[in-house]
PDB file of C-alpha atoms in Angstrom:
ATOM      1  CA  MET P 212      35.131   8.557   4.829  1.00  0.00           C
ATOM      2  CA  THR P 213      36.797   8.689   8.219  1.00  0.00           C
ATOM      3  CA  ASN P 214      38.978  11.686   8.942  1.00  0.00           C
ATOM      4  CA  SER P 215      42.620  10.736   9.301  1.00  0.00           C
ATOM      5  CA  THR P 216      45.129  12.317  11.632  1.00  0.00           C
ATOM      6  CA  GLY P 217      48.054  11.508   9.349  1.00  0.00           C
ATOM      7  CA  ARG P 218      49.186   8.646  11.591  1.00  0.00           C
ATOM      8  CA  ARG P 219      51.420   6.195   9.751  1.00  0.00           C
ATOM      9  CA  VAL P 220      50.739   2.484   9.914  1.00  0.00           C
ATOM     10  CA  THR P 221      54.046   0.632  10.145  1.00  0.00           C
ATOM     11  CA  ALA P 222      54.858  -3.069  10.362  1.00  0.00           C
ATOM     12  CA  ASN P 223      57.891  -4.995  11.540  1.00  0.00           C
ATOM     13  CA  LEU P 224      58.733  -8.551  10.496  1.00  0.00           C
ATOM     14  CA  SER P 225      61.768 -10.786  10.017  1.00  0.00           C
ATOM     15  CA  LEU P 226      61.961 -13.027   6.959  1.00  0.00           C
ATOM     16  CA  THR P 227      64.211 -15.733   5.556  1.00  0.00           C
ATOM     17  CA  LEU P 228      65.573 -15.428   2.020  1.00  0.00           C
ATOM     18  CA  ASP P 229      62.615 -17.448   0.771  1.00  0.00           C
ATOM     19  CA  GLY P 230      60.218 -14.958   2.341  1.00  0.00           C
ATOM     20  CA  ARG P 231      59.072 -16.964   5.352  1.00  0.00           C
ATOM     21  CA  TYR P 232      58.378 -15.642   8.851  1.00  0.00           C
ATOM     22  CA  ASN P 233      58.625 -19.070  10.480  1.00  0.00           C
ATOM     23  CA  GLY P 234      60.203 -22.384   9.579  1.00  0.00           C
ATOM     24  CA  PRO P 235      58.683 -25.685   8.418  1.00  0.00           C
ATOM     25  CA  GLY P 236      58.080 -26.703  12.051  1.00  0.00           C
ATOM     26  CA  GLY P 237      55.169 -24.268  12.338  1.00  0.00           C
ATOM     27  CA  PRO P 238      54.458 -20.908  14.040  1.00  0.00           C
ATOM     28  CA  GLY P 239      57.054 -21.445  16.785  1.00  0.00           C
ATOM     29  CA  ASP P 240      59.877 -22.560  14.462  1.00  0.00           C
ATOM     30  CA  PHE P 241      62.442 -19.757  14.503  1.00  0.00           C
ATOM     31  CA  ALA P 242      65.582 -21.897  14.144  1.00  0.00           C
ATOM     32  CA  ALA P 243      66.653 -20.000  11.008  1.00  0.00           C
ATOM     33  CA  PHE P 244      66.231 -16.673  12.854  1.00  0.00           C
ATOM     34  CA  ALA P 245      68.006 -17.416  16.138  1.00  0.00           C
ATOM     35  CA  PRO P 246      71.616 -16.669  15.050  1.00  0.00           C
ATOM     36  CA  TYR P 247      70.702 -13.152  13.892  1.00  0.00           C
ATOM     37  CA  VAL P 248      68.176 -11.602  16.267  1.00  0.00           C
ATOM     38  CA  THR P 249      70.774 -10.315  18.749  1.00  0.00           C
ATOM     39  CA  SER P 250      73.187  -8.948  16.131  1.00  0.00           C
ATOM     40  CA  GLU P 251      74.141  -5.267  16.182  1.00  0.00           C
ATOM     41  CA  VAL P 252      72.130  -4.594  13.034  1.00  0.00           C
ATOM     42  CA  ALA P 253      69.052  -6.413  14.379  1.00  0.00           C
ATOM     43  CA  ARG P 254      69.198  -4.577  17.713  1.00  0.00           C
ATOM     44  CA  ASN P 255      69.619  -1.204  15.993  1.00  0.00           C
ATOM     45  CA  HIS P 256      66.704  -2.083  13.719  1.00  0.00           C
ATOM     46  CA  MET P 257      64.523  -2.961  16.722  1.00  0.00           C
ATOM     47  CA  ASN P 258      65.292   0.452  18.198  1.00  0.00           C
ATOM     48  CA  ARG P 259      64.252   2.082  14.923  1.00  0.00           C
ATOM     49  CA  ILE P 260      60.814   0.448  14.757  1.00  0.00           C
ATOM     50  CA  TRP P 261      59.400   1.978  17.941  1.00  0.00           C
ATOM     51  CA  GLU P 262      61.015   5.426  18.111  1.00  0.00           C
ATOM     52  CA  SER P 263      58.031   7.204  16.510  1.00  0.00           C
ATOM     53  CA  ALA P 264      55.315   4.682  17.444  1.00  0.00           C
ATOM     54  CA  THR P 265      52.730   5.356  20.146  1.00  0.00           C
ATOM     55  CA  THR P 266      50.513   2.302  19.612  1.00  0.00           C
ATOM     56  CA  ALA P 267      51.524  -1.353  19.380  1.00  0.00           C
ATOM     57  CA  LEU P 268      49.106  -3.512  17.420  1.00  0.00           C
ATOM     58  CA  LEU P 269      49.537  -7.231  18.156  1.00  0.00           C
ATOM     59  CA  GLY P 270      47.921 -10.561  17.460  1.00  0.00           C
ATOM     60  CA  ARG P 271      47.076 -12.673  20.507  1.00  0.00           C
ATOM     61  CA  LEU P 272      49.938 -15.172  20.158  1.00  0.00           C
ATOM     62  CA  ASN P 273      52.528 -12.425  19.818  1.00  0.00           C
ATOM     63  CA  ALA P 274      51.015 -10.460  22.672  1.00  0.00           C
ATOM     64  CA  GLU P 275      51.226 -13.485  24.955  1.00  0.00           C
ATOM     65  CA  GLY P 276      54.813 -14.203  23.941  1.00  0.00           C
ATOM     66  CA  PHE P 277      55.970 -10.592  24.115  1.00  0.00           C
ATOM     67  CA  MET P 278      54.308  -9.771  27.422  1.00  0.00           C
ATOM     68  CA  GLY P 279      55.670 -12.972  28.916  1.00  0.00           C
ATOM     69  CA  TYR P 280      59.229 -11.969  27.979  1.00  0.00           C
ATOM     70  CA  TRP P 281      59.820  -8.220  27.621  1.00  0.00           C
ATOM     71  CA  PRO P 282      58.611  -6.827  30.996  1.00  0.00           C
ATOM     72  CA  SER P 283      61.487  -8.610  32.780  1.00  0.00           C
ATOM     73  CA  VAL P 284      63.968  -7.163  30.247  1.00  0.00           C
ATOM     74  CA  ALA P 285      62.631  -3.677  31.029  1.00  0.00           C
ATOM     75  CA  GLU P 286      63.663  -4.226  34.666  1.00  0.00           C
ATOM     76  CA  ASP P 287      67.052  -5.837  33.889  1.00  0.00           C
ATOM     77  CA  ASP P 288      69.921  -3.383  34.453  1.00  0.00           C
ATOM     78  CA  ASN P 289      72.300  -5.767  32.689  1.00  0.00           C
ATOM     79  CA  ALA P 290      70.270  -6.048  29.494  1.00  0.00           C
ATOM     80  CA  ASP P 291      71.485  -4.380  26.301  1.00  0.00           C
ATOM     81  CA  PRO P 292      70.276  -0.736  26.464  1.00  0.00           C
ATOM     82  CA  ARG P 293      68.532  -1.157  23.092  1.00  0.00           C
ATOM     83  CA  ASP P 294      66.641  -4.197  24.371  1.00  0.00           C
ATOM     84  CA  ARG P 295      65.679  -2.306  27.537  1.00  0.00           C
ATOM     85  CA  GLY P 296      64.558   0.689  25.511  1.00  0.00           C
ATOM     86  CA  TYR P 297      62.268  -1.425  23.382  1.00  0.00           C
ATOM     87  CA  ALA P 298      61.024  -3.389  26.411  1.00  0.00           C
ATOM     88  CA  LYS P 299      60.156  -0.209  28.344  1.00  0.00           C
ATOM     89  CA  TRP P 300      58.372   1.209  25.302  1.00  0.00           C
ATOM     90  CA  LEU P 301      56.339  -1.989  24.856  1.00  0.00           C
ATOM     91  CA  VAL P 302      55.349  -2.143  28.521  1.00  0.00           C
ATOM     92  CA  ASN P 303      54.387   1.550  28.704  1.00  0.00           C
ATOM     93  CA  THR P 304      52.802   2.191  25.311  1.00  0.00           C
ATOM     94  CA  GLU P 305      49.169   1.725  24.288  1.00  0.00           C
ATOM     95  CA  LYS P 306      48.673  -1.863  23.135  1.00  0.00           C
ATOM     96  CA  VAL P 307      45.780  -3.119  21.031  1.00  0.00           C
ATOM     97  CA  VAL P 308      45.464  -6.901  20.729  1.00  0.00           C
ATOM     98  CA  LEU P 309      43.368  -8.387  17.940  1.00  0.00           C
ATOM     99  CA  SER P 310      41.792 -11.606  19.169  1.00  0.00           C
ATOM    100  CA  THR P 311      38.680 -13.678  18.675  1.00  0.00           C
ATOM    101  CA  THR P 312      39.285 -15.671  21.878  1.00  0.00           C
ATOM    102  CA  LEU P 313      40.495 -13.209  24.551  1.00  0.00           C
ATOM    103  CA  THR P 314      37.713 -11.343  26.318  1.00  0.00           C
ATOM    104  CA  GLU P 315      39.818  -9.139  28.568  1.00  0.00           C
ATOM    105  CA  ALA P 316      43.409  -7.968  28.469  1.00  0.00           C
ATOM    106  CA  PRO P 317      45.751  -9.551  31.008  1.00  0.00           C
ATOM    107  CA  TRP P 318      48.249  -6.671  30.567  1.00  0.00           C
ATOM    108  CA  GLU P 319      48.246  -3.017  31.552  1.00  0.00           C
ATOM    109  CA  ARG P 320      47.550  -0.307  28.973  1.00  0.00           C
ATOM    110  CA  THR P 321      46.013  -2.914  26.672  1.00  0.00           C
ATOM    111  CA  ARG P 322      42.637  -3.343  25.080  1.00  0.00           C
ATOM    112  CA  VAL P 323      41.379  -6.398  23.222  1.00  0.00           C
ATOM    113  CA  VAL P 324      39.460  -5.942  19.985  1.00  0.00           C
ATOM    114  CA  ASN P 325      37.633  -8.549  17.917  1.00  0.00           C
ATOM    115  CA  ALA P 326      37.329  -6.853  14.518  1.00  0.00           C
ATOM    116  CA  PRO P 327      38.835  -7.012  11.041  1.00  0.00           C
ATOM    117  CA  ALA P 328      42.365  -5.549  11.055  1.00  0.00           C
ATOM    118  CA  ALA P 329      41.562  -3.024   8.317  1.00  0.00           C
ATOM    119  CA  ASP P 330      38.547  -1.657  10.247  1.00  0.00           C
ATOM    120  CA  LEU P 331      40.559  -1.350  13.452  1.00  0.00           C
ATOM    121  CA  VAL P 332      43.449   0.462  11.752  1.00  0.00           C
ATOM    122  CA  THR P 333      41.050   2.880  10.059  1.00  0.00           C
ATOM    123  CA  GLU P 334      39.571   3.636  13.497  1.00  0.00           C
ATOM    124  CA  LEU P 335      43.022   4.071  15.117  1.00  0.00           C
ATOM    125  CA  LYS P 336      44.137   6.425  12.342  1.00  0.00           C
ATOM    126  CA  ALA P 337      41.166   8.696  13.064  1.00  0.00           C
ATOM    127  CA  THR P 338      42.381   9.641  16.542  1.00  0.00           C
ATOM    128  CA  GLY P 339      45.621  10.250  18.389  1.00  0.00           C
ATOM    129  CA  GLU P 340      49.091  10.772  17.011  1.00  0.00           C
ATOM    130  CA  GLY P 341      52.291   8.822  16.408  1.00  0.00           C
ATOM    131  CA  ASP P 342      52.856   5.689  14.373  1.00  0.00           C
ATOM    132  CA  ILE P 343      50.726   2.571  14.773  1.00  0.00           C
ATOM    133  CA  LEU P 344      53.227  -0.304  14.803  1.00  0.00           C
ATOM    134  CA  VAL P 345      52.054  -3.771  13.829  1.00  0.00           C
ATOM    135  CA  ASN P 346      54.696  -5.602  15.817  1.00  0.00           C
ATOM    136  CA  SER P 347      55.762  -8.890  14.146  1.00  0.00           C
ATOM    137  CA  SER P 348      52.150 -10.066  13.793  1.00  0.00           C
ATOM    138  CA  ALA P 349      51.803 -11.503  10.292  1.00  0.00           C
ATOM    139  CA  SER P 350      48.132 -12.316  10.925  1.00  0.00           C
ATOM    140  CA  ILE P 351      47.536  -8.546  11.008  1.00  0.00           C
ATOM    141  CA  ILE P 352      50.168  -7.469   8.467  1.00  0.00           C
ATOM    142  CA  LYS P 353      48.714  -9.693   5.732  1.00  0.00           C
ATOM    143  CA  PRO P 354      45.185  -8.221   5.716  1.00  0.00           C
ATOM    144  CA  LEU P 355      46.654  -4.699   5.929  1.00  0.00           C
ATOM    145  CA  LEU P 356      48.832  -5.408   2.884  1.00  0.00           C
ATOM    146  CA  ALA P 357      45.739  -6.743   1.103  1.00  0.00           C
ATOM    147  CA  ALA P 358      43.863  -3.532   1.957  1.00  0.00           C
ATOM    148  CA  ASP P 359      46.897  -1.347   1.075  1.00  0.00           C
ATOM    149  CA  LEU P 360      46.832   0.253   4.526  1.00  0.00           C
ATOM    150  CA  LEU P 361      50.540  -0.055   5.396  1.00  0.00           C
ATOM    151  CA  ASP P 362      52.715   3.050   5.056  1.00  0.00           C
ATOM    152  CA  ARG P 363      56.056   1.579   6.146  1.00  0.00           C
ATOM    153  CA  LEU P 364      57.645  -1.878   6.308  1.00  0.00           C
ATOM    154  CA  TYR P 365      60.544  -2.593   8.662  1.00  0.00           C
ATOM    155  CA  LEU P 366      62.051  -5.827   7.340  1.00  0.00           C
ATOM    156  CA  MET P 367      64.958  -7.923   8.577  1.00  0.00           C
ATOM    157  CA  ILE P 368      66.145 -10.414   5.964  1.00  0.00           C
ATOM    158  CA  PHE P 369      68.169 -13.347   7.282  1.00  0.00           C
ATOM    159  CA  PRO P 370      70.488 -15.219   4.880  1.00  0.00           C
ATOM    160  CA  GLU P 371      68.885 -18.633   5.210  1.00  0.00           C
ATOM    161  CA  ILE P 372      66.381 -20.557   3.125  1.00  0.00           C
ATOM    162  CA  ALA P 373      63.870 -22.167   5.472  1.00  0.00           C
ATOM    163  CA  GLY P 374      62.389 -24.411   2.782  1.00  0.00           C
ATOM    164  CA  GLY P 375      58.990 -24.386   4.471  1.00  0.00           C
ATOM    165  CA  GLY P 376      56.817 -22.323   6.749  1.00  0.00           C
ATOM    166  CA  GLN P 377      54.483 -19.400   6.204  1.00  0.00           C
ATOM    167  CA  ARG P 378      55.182 -16.662   3.671  1.00  0.00           C
ATOM    168  CA  LEU P 379      54.414 -12.989   4.174  1.00  0.00           C
ATOM    169  CA  PHE P 380      53.712 -12.018   0.575  1.00  0.00           C
ATOM    170  CA  ASP P 381      50.911 -14.223  -0.713  1.00  0.00           C
ATOM    171  CA  ASP P 382      49.729 -14.275  -4.314  1.00  0.00           C
ATOM    172  CA  GLY P 383      46.806 -11.967  -5.006  1.00  0.00           C
ATOM    173  CA  LEU P 384      48.042  -8.885  -3.124  1.00  0.00           C
ATOM    174  CA  PRO P 385      47.285  -5.565  -4.848  1.00  0.00           C
ATOM    175  CA  ALA P 386      50.271  -4.233  -6.776  1.00  0.00           C
ATOM    176  CA  SER P 387      52.119  -1.475  -4.891  1.00  0.00           C
ATOM    177  CA  LYS P 388      55.384   0.437  -5.103  1.00  0.00           C
ATOM    178  CA  TRP P 389      57.784   0.993  -2.189  1.00  0.00           C
ATOM    179  CA  ARG P 390      60.755   3.300  -1.639  1.00  0.00           C
ATOM    180  CA  LEU P 391      63.844   2.047   0.219  1.00  0.00           C
ATOM    181  CA  THR P 392      64.583   4.680   2.892  1.00  0.00           C
ATOM    182  CA  HIS P 393      67.108   2.806   5.051  1.00  0.00           C
ATOM    183  CA  GLN P 394      69.402  -0.174   4.637  1.00  0.00           C
ATOM    184  CA  GLN P 395      72.066  -1.726   6.864  1.00  0.00           C
ATOM    185  CA  THR P 396      73.920  -5.007   6.399  1.00  0.00           C
ATOM    186  CA  GLY P 397      75.361  -6.976   9.298  1.00  0.00           C
ATOM    187  CA  GLU P 398      78.469  -9.118   9.577  1.00  0.00           C
ATOM    188  CA  LEU P 399      76.424 -12.318   9.366  1.00  0.00           C
ATOM    189  CA  GLY P 400      74.784 -11.244   6.106  1.00  0.00           C
ATOM    190  CA  GLU P 401      71.551 -10.075   7.730  1.00  0.00           C
ATOM    191  CA  ILE P 402      69.991  -6.969   6.187  1.00  0.00           C
ATOM    192  CA  ALA P 403      67.774  -4.397   7.911  1.00  0.00           C
ATOM    193  CA  MET P 404      65.578  -2.456   5.502  1.00  0.00           C
ATOM    194  CA  VAL P 405      62.945   0.231   5.809  1.00  0.00           C
ATOM    195  CA  TYR P 406      60.506   0.598   2.917  1.00  0.00           C
ATOM    196  CA  ASP P 407      57.996   3.441   2.680  1.00  0.00           C
ATOM    197  CA  ARG P 408      54.875   3.071   0.559  1.00  0.00           C
ATOM    198  CA  ALA P 409      55.092   5.305  -2.520  1.00  0.00           C
ATOM    199  CA  ARG P 410      51.634   6.760  -3.008  1.00  0.00           C
TER     200      ARG P 410
END
């Protein structure tokens, strides 16, 4: 048994009412999400996810998208301060990218790992301090849910039914109980929620 430092493993994801993290058009279909992601509640929620995190855990596709977008926001004096705060954190924090295809990291403060998500998280929990944030990467969140390794879920629920696309909560997950520790509803009907695993 690996010694644990008490680091929490947290995950952030946005979902439609029918539990999907993308639309029927595939991994890049975020049409149902677009009206809500810059709302006050969504921006406040984004600030919440990183405030106690010291490691960002990302899948390759998310890493490429994020690192192609957020560094310029970090430098933009006119950006919303919450967006800049998150962008600066992402640029400056330790990043671990899970990938079977990348061999070296094209970003600073990043290492690439080709290993099962559960093994990697167990290793990360054994050293360091601060939360390990799985940042919008369902390909990592799903196996961690299956292994019951998540301690906190940051969820944004958007009031639209996508009618297709990939779901976060697949059948066959181990049963688990969660405690709602934060909730905020926006003017557009979007809801930010924080759930902590009840162990």
